[in-house]
mmCIF file of C-alpha atoms in Angstrom:
data_model
loop_
_atom_site.group_PDB
_atom_site.id
_atom_site.type_symbol
_atom_site.label_atom_id
_atom_site.label_comp_id
_atom_site.label_asym_id
_atom_site.label_seq_id
_atom_site.Cartn_x
_atom_site.Cartn_y
_atom_site.Cartn_z
ATOM 1 C CA PRO A 241 7.680 29.813 17.283
ATOM 2 C CA CYS A 242 8.553 26.249 16.297
ATOM 3 C CA GLU A 243 11.859 24.350 16.164
ATOM 4 C CA ILE A 244 12.542 20.762 15.030
ATOM 5 C CA LYS A 245 15.083 18.676 16.985
ATOM 6 C CA MET A 246 16.193 15.042 16.723
ATOM 7 C CA ASP A 247 16.088 12.627 19.633
ATOM 8 C CA ASP A 248 17.234 8.995 19.404
ATOM 9 C CA ASP A 249 15.364 7.946 22.567
ATOM 10 C CA ALA A 250 11.934 9.422 21.826
ATOM 11 C CA GLN A 251 9.949 6.299 22.825
ATOM 12 C CA ARG A 252 10.371 7.054 26.556
ATOM 13 C CA TYR A 253 8.220 10.192 26.358
ATOM 14 C CA HIS A 254 4.522 10.348 27.253
ATOM 15 C CA CYS A 255 1.845 12.959 26.555
ATOM 16 C CA GLY A 256 1.395 15.230 29.581
ATOM 17 C CA TYR A 257 -2.381 15.450 28.944
ATOM 18 C CA CYS A 258 -3.597 12.008 27.782
ATOM 19 C CA GLY A 259 -0.600 9.928 28.906
ATOM 20 C CA CYS A 260 -0.053 8.038 25.625
ATOM 21 C CA ASP A 261 3.409 7.084 24.334
ATOM 22 C CA ILE A 262 4.689 9.527 21.726
ATOM 23 C CA THR A 263 7.461 9.518 19.109
ATOM 24 C CA LEU A 264 6.609 12.862 17.538
ATOM 25 C CA ARG A 265 6.216 15.240 20.479
ATOM 26 C CA LEU A 266 5.682 18.951 21.010
ATOM 27 C CA LYS A 267 7.677 20.226 23.966
ATOM 28 C CA CYS A 268 6.574 23.401 25.790
ATOM 29 C CA THR A 269 9.518 25.822 26.093
ATOM 30 C CA ILE A 270 7.994 27.545 29.172
ATOM 31 C CA CYS A 271 6.685 24.650 31.254
ATOM 32 C CA SER A 272 9.352 22.328 32.674
ATOM 33 C CA ASP A 273 9.373 18.764 31.282
ATOM 34 C CA PHE A 274 5.968 19.019 29.568
ATOM 35 C CA ASP A 275 5.221 17.284 26.240
ATOM 36 C CA LEU A 276 2.039 16.856 24.182
ATOM 37 C CA CYS A 277 1.042 14.479 21.403
ATOM 38 C CA LEU A 278 -0.213 15.850 18.104
ATOM 39 C CA HIS A 279 -3.863 15.124 18.900
ATOM 40 C CA CYS A 280 -3.843 16.975 22.258
ATOM 41 C CA PHE A 281 -1.792 19.836 20.818
ATOM 42 C CA SER A 282 -4.205 20.346 17.893
ATOM 43 C CA ALA A 283 -7.134 20.343 20.395
ATOM 44 C CA GLY A 284 -5.447 23.150 22.370
ATOM 45 C CA ALA A 285 -5.002 21.151 25.572
ATOM 46 C CA VAL A 286 -4.645 23.231 28.759
ATOM 47 C CA ILE A 287 -3.608 21.604 32.055
ATOM 48 C CA GLY A 288 -2.025 23.048 35.178
ATOM 49 C CA SER A 289 0.231 26.000 34.382
ATOM 50 C CA HIS A 290 0.438 25.068 30.702
ATOM 51 C CA LYS A 291 -1.519 27.299 28.295
ATOM 52 C CA SER A 292 -2.387 26.699 24.662
ATOM 53 C CA ASP A 293 -0.529 29.821 23.511
ATOM 54 C CA HIS A 294 2.864 28.768 24.957
ATOM 55 C CA PRO A 295 5.708 28.497 22.441
ATOM 56 C CA TYR A 296 6.816 24.959 21.586
ATOM 57 C CA GLN A 297 9.448 22.789 19.935
ATOM 58 C CA LEU A 298 8.690 19.959 17.500
ATOM 59 C CA ILE A 299 10.967 17.081 18.502
ATOM 60 C CA ASP A 300 11.199 13.807 16.614
ATOM 61 C CA GLU A 301 13.691 11.433 15.022
ATOM 62 C CA GLY A 302 11.979 11.824 11.642
ATOM 63 C CA SER A 303 10.185 8.514 11.680
ATOM 64 C CA PHE A 304 6.714 9.916 11.018
ATOM 65 C CA PRO A 305 5.316 9.274 7.498
ATOM 66 C CA LEU A 306 5.248 12.259 5.152
ATOM 67 C CA LEU A 307 3.953 11.168 1.726
ATOM 68 C CA THR A 308 3.353 7.429 2.185
ATOM 69 C CA GLU A 309 2.965 5.235 5.253
ATOM 70 C CA ASP A 310 6.109 3.164 4.599
ATOM 71 C CA TRP A 311 8.493 6.089 4.037
ATOM 72 C CA GLY A 312 9.451 8.391 6.907
ATOM 73 C CA ALA A 313 10.279 12.054 6.606
ATOM 74 C CA ILE A 314 14.017 11.540 7.095
ATOM 75 C CA GLU A 315 14.011 8.824 4.395
ATOM 76 C CA GLU A 316 12.331 11.232 1.958
ATOM 77 C CA VAL A 317 15.022 13.837 2.627
ATOM 78 C CA LEU A 318 17.809 11.243 2.194
ATOM 79 C CA LEU A 319 16.264 10.067 -1.103
ATOM 80 C CA LEU A 320 16.108 13.575 -2.568
ATOM 81 C CA ASP A 321 19.650 14.324 -1.432
ATOM 82 C CA ALA A 322 20.881 11.064 -2.997
ATOM 83 C CA VAL A 323 19.192 11.785 -6.366
ATOM 84 C CA GLU A 324 20.754 15.259 -6.403
ATOM 85 C CA GLN A 325 24.237 14.034 -5.447
ATOM 86 C CA ASP A 326 24.478 10.690 -7.292
ATOM 87 C CA GLY A 327 22.326 11.542 -10.324
ATOM 88 C CA PHE A 328 18.955 10.251 -11.498
ATOM 89 C CA GLY A 329 19.184 6.577 -12.530
ATOM 90 C CA ASN A 330 22.109 5.625 -10.277
ATOM 91 C CA TRP A 331 19.820 3.609 -8.004
ATOM 92 C CA GLU A 332 22.461 1.396 -6.407
ATOM 93 C CA ASP A 333 24.290 4.395 -4.900
ATOM 94 C CA ILE A 334 20.970 6.062 -4.073
ATOM 95 C CA GLY A 335 19.808 2.966 -2.150
ATOM 96 C CA ALA A 336 23.096 2.856 -0.245
ATOM 97 C CA HIS A 337 22.673 6.533 0.643
ATOM 98 C CA VAL A 338 19.140 6.013 2.021
ATOM 99 C CA VAL A 339 20.439 2.972 4.007
ATOM 100 C CA THR A 340 17.013 1.756 5.186
ATOM 101 C CA LYS A 341 15.678 1.156 1.653
ATOM 102 C CA THR A 342 16.940 -0.955 -1.253
ATOM 103 C CA ALA A 343 17.772 0.384 -4.709
ATOM 104 C CA ARG A 344 14.539 -1.095 -6.131
ATOM 105 C CA GLU A 345 12.419 0.434 -3.371
ATOM 106 C CA SER A 346 14.072 3.818 -3.868
ATOM 107 C CA LYS A 347 13.477 3.713 -7.643
ATOM 108 C CA ASP A 348 9.814 2.662 -7.318
ATOM 109 C CA HIS A 349 9.075 5.257 -4.630
ATOM 110 C CA TYR A 350 10.745 8.116 -6.556
ATOM 111 C CA SER A 351 8.897 7.221 -9.778
ATOM 112 C CA GLU A 352 5.552 6.840 -8.008
ATOM 113 C CA ILE A 353 5.729 10.063 -5.938
ATOM 114 C CA TYR A 354 8.056 12.510 -7.689
ATOM 115 C CA ILE A 355 7.456 11.661 -11.364
ATOM 116 C CA GLU A 356 4.054 10.035 -11.845
ATOM 117 C CA GLY A 357 2.451 11.386 -8.674
ATOM 118 C CA VAL A 358 0.962 14.774 -7.827
ATOM 119 C CA ILE A 359 4.385 16.354 -7.350
ATOM 120 C CA GLY A 360 5.565 15.211 -10.773
ATOM 121 C CA GLN A 361 2.368 16.325 -12.491
ATOM 122 C CA GLY A 362 2.703 19.758 -10.952
ATOM 123 C CA LEU A 363 6.405 20.288 -11.664
ATOM 124 C CA ILE A 364 7.263 18.331 -14.834
ATOM 125 C CA LYS A 365 5.841 19.658 -18.129
ATOM 126 C CA PRO A 366 4.948 16.769 -20.482
ATOM 127 C CA ASP A 367 6.143 18.646 -23.614
ATOM 128 C CA HIS A 368 9.636 19.238 -22.232
ATOM 129 C CA HIS A 369 10.958 15.794 -21.213
ATOM 130 C CA SER A 370 14.622 15.124 -21.863
ATOM 131 C CA ARG A 371 16.736 12.211 -23.057
ATOM 132 C CA SER A 372 20.384 11.469 -22.345
ATOM 133 C CA LEU A 373 23.091 11.299 -24.964
ATOM 134 C CA ASP A 374 24.555 7.787 -25.147
ATOM 135 C CA GLY A 375 28.192 7.687 -24.063
ATOM 136 C CA VAL A 376 28.206 11.417 -23.194
ATOM 137 C CA GLY A 377 26.887 13.320 -20.210
ATOM 138 C CA GLY A 378 24.346 16.084 -20.424
ATOM 139 C CA GLU A 379 20.799 16.310 -21.743
ATOM 140 C CA VAL A 380 19.180 17.605 -24.904
ATOM 141 C CA PRO A 381 15.495 18.639 -24.917
ATOM 142 C CA LEU A 382 13.273 16.838 -27.371
ATOM 143 C CA SER A 383 11.600 18.718 -30.230
ATOM 144 C CA LEU A 384 8.124 20.108 -29.858
ATOM 145 C CA ASP A 385 5.380 18.146 -31.536
ATOM 146 C CA ALA A 386 4.330 20.143 -34.584
ATOM 147 C CA GLY A 387 1.098 18.137 -34.960
ATOM 148 C CA SER A 388 -0.343 16.100 -37.827
ATOM 149 C CA PRO A 389 0.493 16.809 -41.494
ATOM 150 C CA ILE A 390 -1.369 19.597 -43.253
ATOM 151 C CA LYS A 391 -4.152 18.619 -45.624
ATOM 152 C CA MET A 392 -3.836 20.365 -48.991
ATOM 153 C CA GLU A 393 -4.257 19.688 -52.691
ATOM 154 C CA PRO A 394 -1.304 18.357 -54.749
ATOM 155 C CA ALA A 395 -1.070 21.635 -56.692
ATOM 156 C CA GLU A 396 -0.897 23.562 -53.438
ATOM 157 C CA GLN A 397 1.758 21.165 -52.111
ATOM 158 C CA GLN A 398 3.851 21.768 -55.206
ATOM 159 C CA GLU A 399 3.427 25.531 -54.894
ATOM 160 C CA LEU A 400 4.628 25.550 -51.278
ATOM 161 C CA GLY A 401 7.194 22.760 -51.621
ATOM 162 C CA TYR A 402 5.412 20.789 -48.904
ATOM 163 C CA MET A 403 6.025 17.053 -48.322
ATOM 164 C CA PRO A 404 3.036 15.728 -46.316
ATOM 165 C CA LEU A 405 4.540 12.335 -45.437
ATOM 166 C CA ARG A 406 7.508 14.053 -43.778
ATOM 167 C CA ASP A 407 5.560 17.137 -42.710
ATOM 168 C CA ASP A 408 8.443 19.233 -44.039
ATOM 169 C CA PHE A 409 9.010 21.972 -46.587
ATOM 170 C CA ASP A 410 11.725 22.259 -49.200
ATOM 171 C CA ARG A 411 12.939 25.324 -47.351
ATOM 172 C CA GLU A 412 12.455 25.431 -43.598
ATOM 173 C CA TYR A 413 13.102 28.205 -41.099
ATOM 174 C CA ASN A 414 16.896 28.627 -40.713
ATOM 175 C CA ASN A 415 17.374 26.151 -43.542
ATOM 176 C CA ASP A 416 21.148 25.879 -43.044
ATOM 177 C CA ALA A 417 20.959 24.949 -39.346
ATOM 178 C CA GLU A 418 22.150 21.395 -40.038
ATOM 179 C CA LYS A 419 25.569 22.737 -41.009
ATOM 180 C CA ILE A 420 26.178 23.477 -37.321
ATOM 181 C CA ILE A 421 26.523 19.760 -36.468
ATOM 182 C CA SER A 422 27.324 18.233 -39.866
ATOM 183 C CA GLY A 423 31.015 17.843 -39.015
ATOM 184 C CA ILE A 424 30.727 16.807 -35.346
ATOM 185 C CA ASP A 425 31.851 13.362 -34.172
ATOM 186 C CA ILE A 426 31.677 12.436 -30.477
ATOM 187 C CA TYR A 427 34.037 9.850 -29.008
ATOM 188 C CA ASN A 428 34.320 8.446 -25.491
ATOM 189 C CA ASP A 429 37.984 9.444 -25.252
ATOM 190 C CA ASP A 430 37.329 13.125 -26.051
ATOM 191 C CA GLU A 431 38.632 15.592 -23.521
ATOM 192 C CA ASP A 432 36.128 17.344 -21.332
ATOM 193 C CA ILE A 433 36.549 20.684 -23.083
ATOM 194 C CA GLU A 434 36.009 19.029 -26.471
ATOM 195 C CA LYS A 435 32.841 17.363 -25.218
ATOM 196 C CA GLU A 436 31.533 20.640 -23.837
ATOM 197 C CA LEU A 437 32.251 22.417 -27.133
ATOM 198 C CA LYS A 438 30.501 19.729 -29.181
ATOM 199 C CA LEU A 439 27.556 19.681 -26.798
ATOM 200 C CA ALA A 440 27.308 23.454 -27.141
ATOM 201 C CA HIS A 441 27.014 23.042 -30.933
ATOM 202 C CA ILE A 442 24.339 20.388 -30.439
ATOM 203 C CA ASP A 443 22.486 22.690 -28.050
ATOM 204 C CA VAL A 444 22.499 25.503 -30.640
ATOM 205 C CA TYR A 445 21.185 23.127 -33.298
ATOM 206 C CA THR A 446 18.493 21.805 -30.948
ATOM 207 C CA ARG A 447 17.313 25.333 -30.239
ATOM 208 C CA CYS A 448 17.041 25.941 -33.983
ATOM 209 C CA LEU A 449 14.888 22.801 -34.322
ATOM 210 C CA LEU A 450 12.678 23.909 -31.455
ATOM 211 C CA GLU A 451 12.195 27.339 -33.017
ATOM 212 C CA ARG A 452 11.466 25.715 -36.384
ATOM 213 C CA ASP A 453 8.816 23.428 -34.895
ATOM 214 C CA LYS A 454 7.409 26.289 -32.838
ATOM 215 C CA ARG A 455 6.920 28.481 -35.907
ATOM 216 C CA LYS A 456 5.396 25.612 -37.853
ATOM 217 C CA SER A 457 3.038 24.824 -34.975
ATOM 218 C CA ILE A 458 1.926 28.463 -34.737
ATOM 219 C CA ALA A 459 1.330 28.611 -38.498
ATOM 220 C CA LYS A 460 -0.784 25.449 -38.337
ATOM 221 C CA GLN A 461 -2.839 26.620 -35.359
ATOM 222 C CA HIS A 462 -3.752 29.898 -37.069
ATOM 223 C CA ASN A 463 -4.271 28.409 -40.582
ATOM 224 C CA LEU A 464 -1.450 30.467 -42.073
ATOM 225 C CA ILE A 465 -0.109 27.726 -44.352
ATOM 226 C CA GLY A 466 -1.642 27.627 -47.815
ATOM 227 C CA GLY A 467 -1.399 28.855 -51.378
ATOM 228 C CA LYS A 468 -2.099 32.379 -52.553
ATOM 229 C CA GLN A 469 -5.701 31.593 -53.498
ATOM 230 C CA LYS A 470 -6.484 30.033 -50.112
ATOM 231 C CA LEU A 471 -4.980 32.895 -48.109
ATOM 232 C CA SER A 472 -6.670 35.491 -50.335
ATOM 233 C CA ALA A 473 -10.025 33.790 -49.823
ATOM 234 C CA VAL A 474 -9.512 33.859 -46.049
ATOM 235 C CA LYS A 475 -8.676 37.570 -46.137
ATOM 236 C CA ARG A 476 -11.724 38.386 -48.268
ATOM 237 C CA LYS A 477 -13.991 36.951 -45.566
ATOM 238 C CA HIS A 478 -12.993 39.786 -43.221
ATOM 239 C CA SER A 479 -13.997 43.424 -43.509
ATOM 240 C CA ARG A 480 -11.405 46.159 -44.020
ATOM 241 C CA GLU A 481 -11.596 47.211 -40.353
ATOM 242 C CA GLU A 482 -11.108 43.616 -39.198
ATOM 243 C CA ARG A 483 -8.119 43.162 -41.514
ATOM 244 C CA GLU A 484 -6.542 46.286 -40.017
ATOM 245 C CA LEU A 485 -7.083 44.906 -36.500
ATOM 246 C CA ARG A 486 -5.577 41.545 -37.431
ATOM 247 C CA THR A 487 -2.541 43.220 -38.969
ATOM 248 C CA LYS A 488 -2.033 45.449 -35.931
ATOM 249 C CA TYR A 489 -2.230 42.618 -33.377
ATOM 250 C CA ARG A 490 -0.650 39.860 -35.486
ATOM 251 C CA SER A 491 2.416 39.683 -33.227
ATOM 252 C CA LEU A 492 0.215 38.497 -30.322
ATOM 253 C CA ALA A 493 -0.925 35.398 -32.225
ATOM 254 C CA ARG A 494 2.208 33.470 -31.230
ATOM 255 C CA LEU A 495 1.332 33.929 -27.557
ATOM 256 C CA MET A 496 -2.062 32.175 -27.765
ATOM 257 C CA ASP A 497 -3.905 29.488 -29.690
ATOM 258 C CA ASN A 498 -6.262 30.209 -32.569
ATOM 259 C CA GLU A 499 -9.347 30.217 -30.334
ATOM 260 C CA GLY A 500 -7.802 32.758 -27.964
ATOM 261 C CA TYR A 501 -6.658 34.952 -30.857
ATOM 262 C CA GLU A 502 -10.122 34.946 -32.424
ATOM 263 C CA LYS A 503 -11.618 35.910 -29.048
ATOM 264 C CA LEU A 504 -9.133 38.785 -28.847
ATOM 265 C CA ILE A 505 -10.070 40.069 -32.313
ATOM 266 C CA THR A 506 -13.783 39.738 -31.513
ATOM 267 C CA SER A 507 -13.322 41.689 -28.275
ATOM 268 C CA LEU A 508 -11.369 44.431 -30.071
ATOM 269 C CA LYS A 509 -14.085 44.720 -32.726
ATOM 270 C CA LYS A 510 -16.727 44.967 -30.005
ATOM 271 C CA GLU A 511 -14.671 47.623 -28.212
ATOM 272 C CA LYS A 512 -14.363 49.652 -31.412
ATOM 273 C CA ASN A 513 -18.103 49.408 -32.104
ATOM 274 C CA LEU A 514 -18.910 50.488 -28.542
ATOM 275 C CA LYS A 515 -16.600 53.499 -28.822
ATOM 276 C CA GLN A 516 -18.249 54.461 -32.112
ATOM 277 C CA ARG A 517 -21.677 54.050 -30.528
ATOM 278 C CA ILE A 518 -20.675 56.256 -27.580
ATOM 279 C CA THR A 519 -19.390 58.900 -30.013
ATOM 280 C CA ASN A 520 -22.712 58.840 -31.886
ATOM 281 C CA LEU A 521 -24.701 59.131 -28.649
ATOM 282 C CA ILE A 522 -22.621 62.145 -27.613
ATOM 283 C CA LYS A 523 -23.277 63.688 -31.029
ATOM 284 C CA TYR A 524 -27.018 63.096 -30.640
ATOM 285 C CA ARG A 525 -27.029 64.696 -27.199
ATOM 286 C CA GLN A 526 -25.063 67.725 -28.434
ATOM 287 C CA ASN A 527 -27.717 68.249 -31.110
ATOM 288 C CA GLY A 528 -30.537 68.066 -28.570
ATOM 289 C CA ILE A 529 -31.745 64.541 -29.411
ATOM 290 C CA THR A 530 -32.962 62.579 -26.391
ATOM 291 C CA ARG A 531 -35.136 59.857 -27.977
ATOM 292 C CA MET A 532 -33.892 56.862 -29.935
ATOM 293 C CA GLU A 533 -36.586 57.203 -32.612
ATOM 294 C CA ASP A 534 -35.272 60.684 -33.450
ATOM 295 C CA CYS A 535 -31.774 59.326 -34.017
ATOM 296 C CA VAL A 536 -32.813 57.581 -37.241
ATOM 297 C CA GLU A 537 -34.217 60.793 -38.720
ATOM 298 C CA PHE A 538 -31.097 62.699 -37.632
ATOM 299 C CA ASP A 539 -28.842 60.151 -39.324
ATOM 300 C CA LEU A 540 -30.865 60.351 -42.539
ATOM 301 C CA LEU A 541 -30.651 64.146 -42.588
ATOM 302 C CA SER A 542 -26.916 64.072 -41.845
ATOM 303 C CA HIS A 543 -26.352 61.564 -44.624
ATOM 304 C CA GLU A 544 -28.352 63.692 -47.059
ATOM 305 C CA GLN A 545 -26.388 66.797 -46.079
ATOM 306 C CA ASP A 546 -23.079 64.989 -46.600
ATOM 307 C CA ARG A 547 -24.263 63.726 -49.962
ATOM 308 C CA LEU A 548 -25.212 67.247 -51.104
ATOM 309 C CA HIS A 549 -21.873 68.576 -49.901
ATOM 310 C CA ASP A 550 -20.002 65.885 -51.841
ATOM 311 C CA ARG A 551 -22.022 66.649 -54.949
ATOM 312 C CA LYS A 552 -21.149 70.346 -54.687
ATOM 313 C CA ASP A 553 -17.489 69.486 -54.334
ATOM 314 C CA ASN A 554 -17.652 67.311 -57.430
ATOM 315 C CA GLU A 555 -19.363 70.090 -59.384
ATOM 316 C CA VAL A 556 -16.705 72.590 -58.348
ATOM 317 C CA GLU A 557 -13.934 70.213 -59.385
ATOM 318 C CA SER A 558 -15.562 69.638 -62.772
ATOM 319 C CA ARG A 559 -15.895 73.396 -63.350
ATOM 320 C CA VAL A 560 -12.284 73.932 -62.372
ATOM 321 C CA GLU A 561 -11.196 71.319 -64.888
ATOM 322 C CA SER A 562 -13.343 72.944 -67.588
ATOM 323 C CA GLY A 563 -12.012 76.428 -66.726
ATOM 324 C CA SER A 564 -15.354 77.938 -65.650
ATOM 325 C CA THR A 565 -15.017 79.342 -62.121
ATOM 326 C CA ASN A 566 -17.461 81.741 -60.477
ATOM 327 C CA ARG A 567 -17.881 83.453 -57.127
ATOM 328 C CA GLN A 568 -19.654 80.439 -55.553
ATOM 329 C CA ASP A 569 -16.696 78.215 -56.498
ATOM 330 C CA LEU A 570 -14.357 80.709 -54.885
ATOM 331 C CA VAL A 571 -16.251 80.521 -51.581
ATOM 332 C CA LEU A 572 -15.925 76.745 -51.525
ATOM 333 C CA SER A 573 -12.242 76.704 -52.518
ATOM 334 C CA PRO A 574 -9.401 75.971 -50.040
ATOM 335 C CA GLY A 575 -7.101 78.870 -49.162
ATOM 336 C CA LEU A 576 -9.829 81.528 -49.331
ATOM 337 C CA THR A 577 -9.246 82.705 -45.747
ATOM 338 C CA MET A 578 -5.635 83.587 -46.608
ATOM 339 C CA LEU A 579 -6.710 86.215 -49.196
ATOM 340 C CA SER A 580 -7.514 89.865 -48.607
ATOM 341 C CA PRO A 581 -10.771 91.323 -50.003
ATOM 342 C CA VAL A 582 -8.828 92.862 -52.906
ATOM 343 C CA GLU A 583 -7.175 89.553 -53.698
ATOM 344 C CA ARG A 584 -10.510 87.735 -53.571
ATOM 345 C CA LYS A 585 -11.956 90.216 -56.043
ATOM 346 C CA LEU A 586 -8.940 89.776 -58.299
ATOM 347 C CA CYS A 587 -9.196 85.969 -58.237
ATOM 348 C CA THR A 588 -12.906 86.177 -59.065
ATOM 349 C CA SER A 589 -12.306 88.532 -61.990
ATOM 350 C CA ILE A 590 -9.579 86.416 -63.580
ATOM 351 C CA SER A 591 -11.166 82.996 -62.637
ATOM 352 C CA LEU A 592 -8.206 81.896 -60.557
ATOM 353 C CA LYS A 593 -8.428 79.549 -57.587
ATOM 354 C CA PRO A 594 -7.046 80.904 -54.280
ATOM 355 C CA TYR A 595 -4.383 78.212 -53.897
ATOM 356 C CA GLU A 596 -3.212 78.844 -57.480
ATOM 357 C CA TYR A 597 -2.985 82.563 -56.779
ATOM 358 C CA LEU A 598 -0.988 81.943 -53.603
ATOM 359 C CA ASN A 599 1.501 79.733 -55.456
ATOM 360 C CA ILE A 600 2.031 82.379 -58.181
ATOM 361 C CA LYS A 601 2.383 85.121 -55.566
ATOM 362 C CA SER A 602 5.024 83.142 -53.691
ATOM 363 C CA GLU A 603 6.970 82.468 -56.895
ATOM 364 C CA ILE A 604 7.025 86.124 -58.019
ATOM 365 C CA LEU A 605 8.016 87.437 -54.585
ATOM 366 C CA LYS A 606 10.863 84.918 -54.410
ATOM 367 C CA VAL A 607 12.180 85.891 -57.855
ATOM 368 C CA SER A 608 11.884 89.606 -57.011
ATOM 369 C CA ALA A 609 13.911 89.148 -53.815
ATOM 370 C CA MET A 610 16.644 87.237 -55.646
ATOM 371 C CA ARG A 611 16.938 89.917 -58.359
ATOM 372 C CA HIS A 612 17.106 92.602 -55.702
ATOM 373 C CA ILE A 613 20.352 91.092 -54.385
ATOM 374 C CA GLY A 614 21.753 90.686 -57.891
ATOM 375 C CA VAL A 615 20.909 87.035 -58.576
ATOM 376 C CA ALA A 616 19.453 86.435 -62.032
ATOM 377 C CA SER A 617 16.238 84.457 -61.792
ATOM 378 C CA LYS A 618 13.181 83.800 -63.911
ATOM 379 C CA PRO A 619 9.666 83.109 -62.572
ATOM 380 C CA SER A 620 7.829 79.902 -63.455
ATOM 381 C CA PHE A 621 4.068 79.943 -64.098
ATOM 382 C CA PRO A 622 1.486 77.272 -64.925
ATOM 383 C CA LYS A 623 1.370 76.557 -68.661
ATOM 384 C CA GLU A 624 -2.379 77.172 -68.911
ATOM 385 C CA LEU A 625 -2.040 80.710 -67.461
ATOM 386 C CA SER A 626 -2.728 83.286 -70.209
ATOM 387 C CA HIS A 627 -0.545 86.305 -70.932
ATOM 388 C CA GLU A 628 -3.365 88.675 -69.974
ATOM 389 C CA VAL A 629 -3.786 87.051 -66.551
ATOM 390 C CA LYS A 630 -0.041 87.335 -65.957
ATOM 391 C CA LYS A 631 -0.143 91.050 -66.738
ATOM 392 C CA GLN A 632 -3.021 91.644 -64.305
ATOM 393 C CA LEU A 633 -1.247 89.733 -61.566
ATOM 394 C CA PHE A 634 1.995 91.633 -62.096
ATOM 395 C CA LYS A 635 0.123 94.931 -62.084
ATOM 396 C CA HIS A 636 -1.546 94.025 -58.786
ATOM 397 C CA PHE A 637 1.779 93.034 -57.160
ATOM 398 C CA THR A 638 3.420 96.293 -58.291
ATOM 399 C CA ARG A 639 0.507 98.439 -57.090
ATOM 400 C CA SER A 640 0.605 96.661 -53.732
ATOM 401 C CA GLY A 641 4.285 97.550 -53.295
ATOM 402 C CA TRP A 642 5.528 93.955 -53.206
ATOM 403 C CA ILE A 643 7.616 94.435 -56.371
ATOM 404 C CA ARG A 644 9.764 97.514 -57.078
ATOM 405 C CA ASN A 645 9.435 99.420 -60.316
ATOM 406 C CA LEU A 646 13.046 98.687 -61.197
ATOM 407 C CA ASN A 647 12.148 95.029 -61.492
ATOM 408 C CA LEU A 648 9.251 95.692 -63.832
ATOM 409 C CA SER A 649 11.102 95.154 -67.048
ATOM 410 C CA PRO A 650 12.960 91.930 -66.157
ATOM 411 C CA ILE A 651 9.922 90.227 -64.625
ATOM 412 C CA SER A 652 7.663 91.463 -67.384
ATOM 413 C CA SER A 653 10.009 90.040 -69.949
ATOM 414 C CA GLY A 654 10.031 86.823 -67.936
ATOM 415 C CA LEU A 655 6.258 86.814 -67.992
ATOM 416 C CA VAL A 656 6.205 87.397 -71.710
ATOM 417 C CA ASN A 657 8.787 84.668 -72.338
ATOM 418 C CA ASN A 658 6.893 82.161 -70.213
ATOM 419 C CA SER A 659 3.666 82.907 -71.957
#
């Protein structure tokens, strides 16, 4: 444990090990009247009953240098307290507070150590310095630097309404932000509450300017400013998969520069390719392929099989459009598993696709149920369905018991009318 105490008469103390005079001393809290200098303490001096692991107190009047040789620790503390209490720039009062230093010495030391020195470089961000309002207290942050003007052709400038000499557009983000402060006048005799209200308006306007410059800076970094032809040309350079990735992760672009964003997109593309490669390797292993040279042959055969399957699908579609449907088409048609053997035979005999049959069946059963409860209804059939096909379908539904005989006449007449 360590404690720091002040002592106005520290010069009368001597090191208990080497005997030198000491101002900054470390007093042992166990041994009676035993002090060490910094050098002997750091070496772990042991003498008599004193041990190196004894607890101690750090006792000094604060005269030891902390950051520079000509400024003691207590003077550093007084300087920081004075800047906090009297305000930065009020060097006459700050010098009077430090007592041992003049106003000029206090100003030079603060600028050298706490602004331009290591402490200032580590704590003060160069893009966020502030300036004071003349005649009024408070501070307003300066705008972000949006960079140099954008290079573009005159036609493109006219299309976007861009003014390169001003680095502005005809319409900026939050274009009416200037109305917030257009009617504000600040006078020295304003009451405090009026000053605070006006400064609040200025703060809102300043935030709008910062957001405007921030958006413009982001757009410049990622080359998002340009005419339709320029942006279209940039998009055409990327594949469809890359465009999808860029659209999905576009919101992250404002959090990084263009180089970082491009690295992110490249990494995501690599990740996607690796996942696809792993999927292919799993597929090869499931099909018993263990050598890389066999993978090429497997891919060729798979591609050929897919091509034949697509060709069959196209042939079936063309036959359906021409009205010629056979048993092979029925096997390849969607909805086949939902039909009974009798229904499959019926669809084959009347050249009707399974999904078309299911739609007609649903329509007739719905109309039959509505007529059963006394609601007049009329079935609707595809226009290309012939009268003969309708009769065969109705006969099948009646024989299957889905439609009662008492509904035969109304539905039949409906079928005839629709034909």
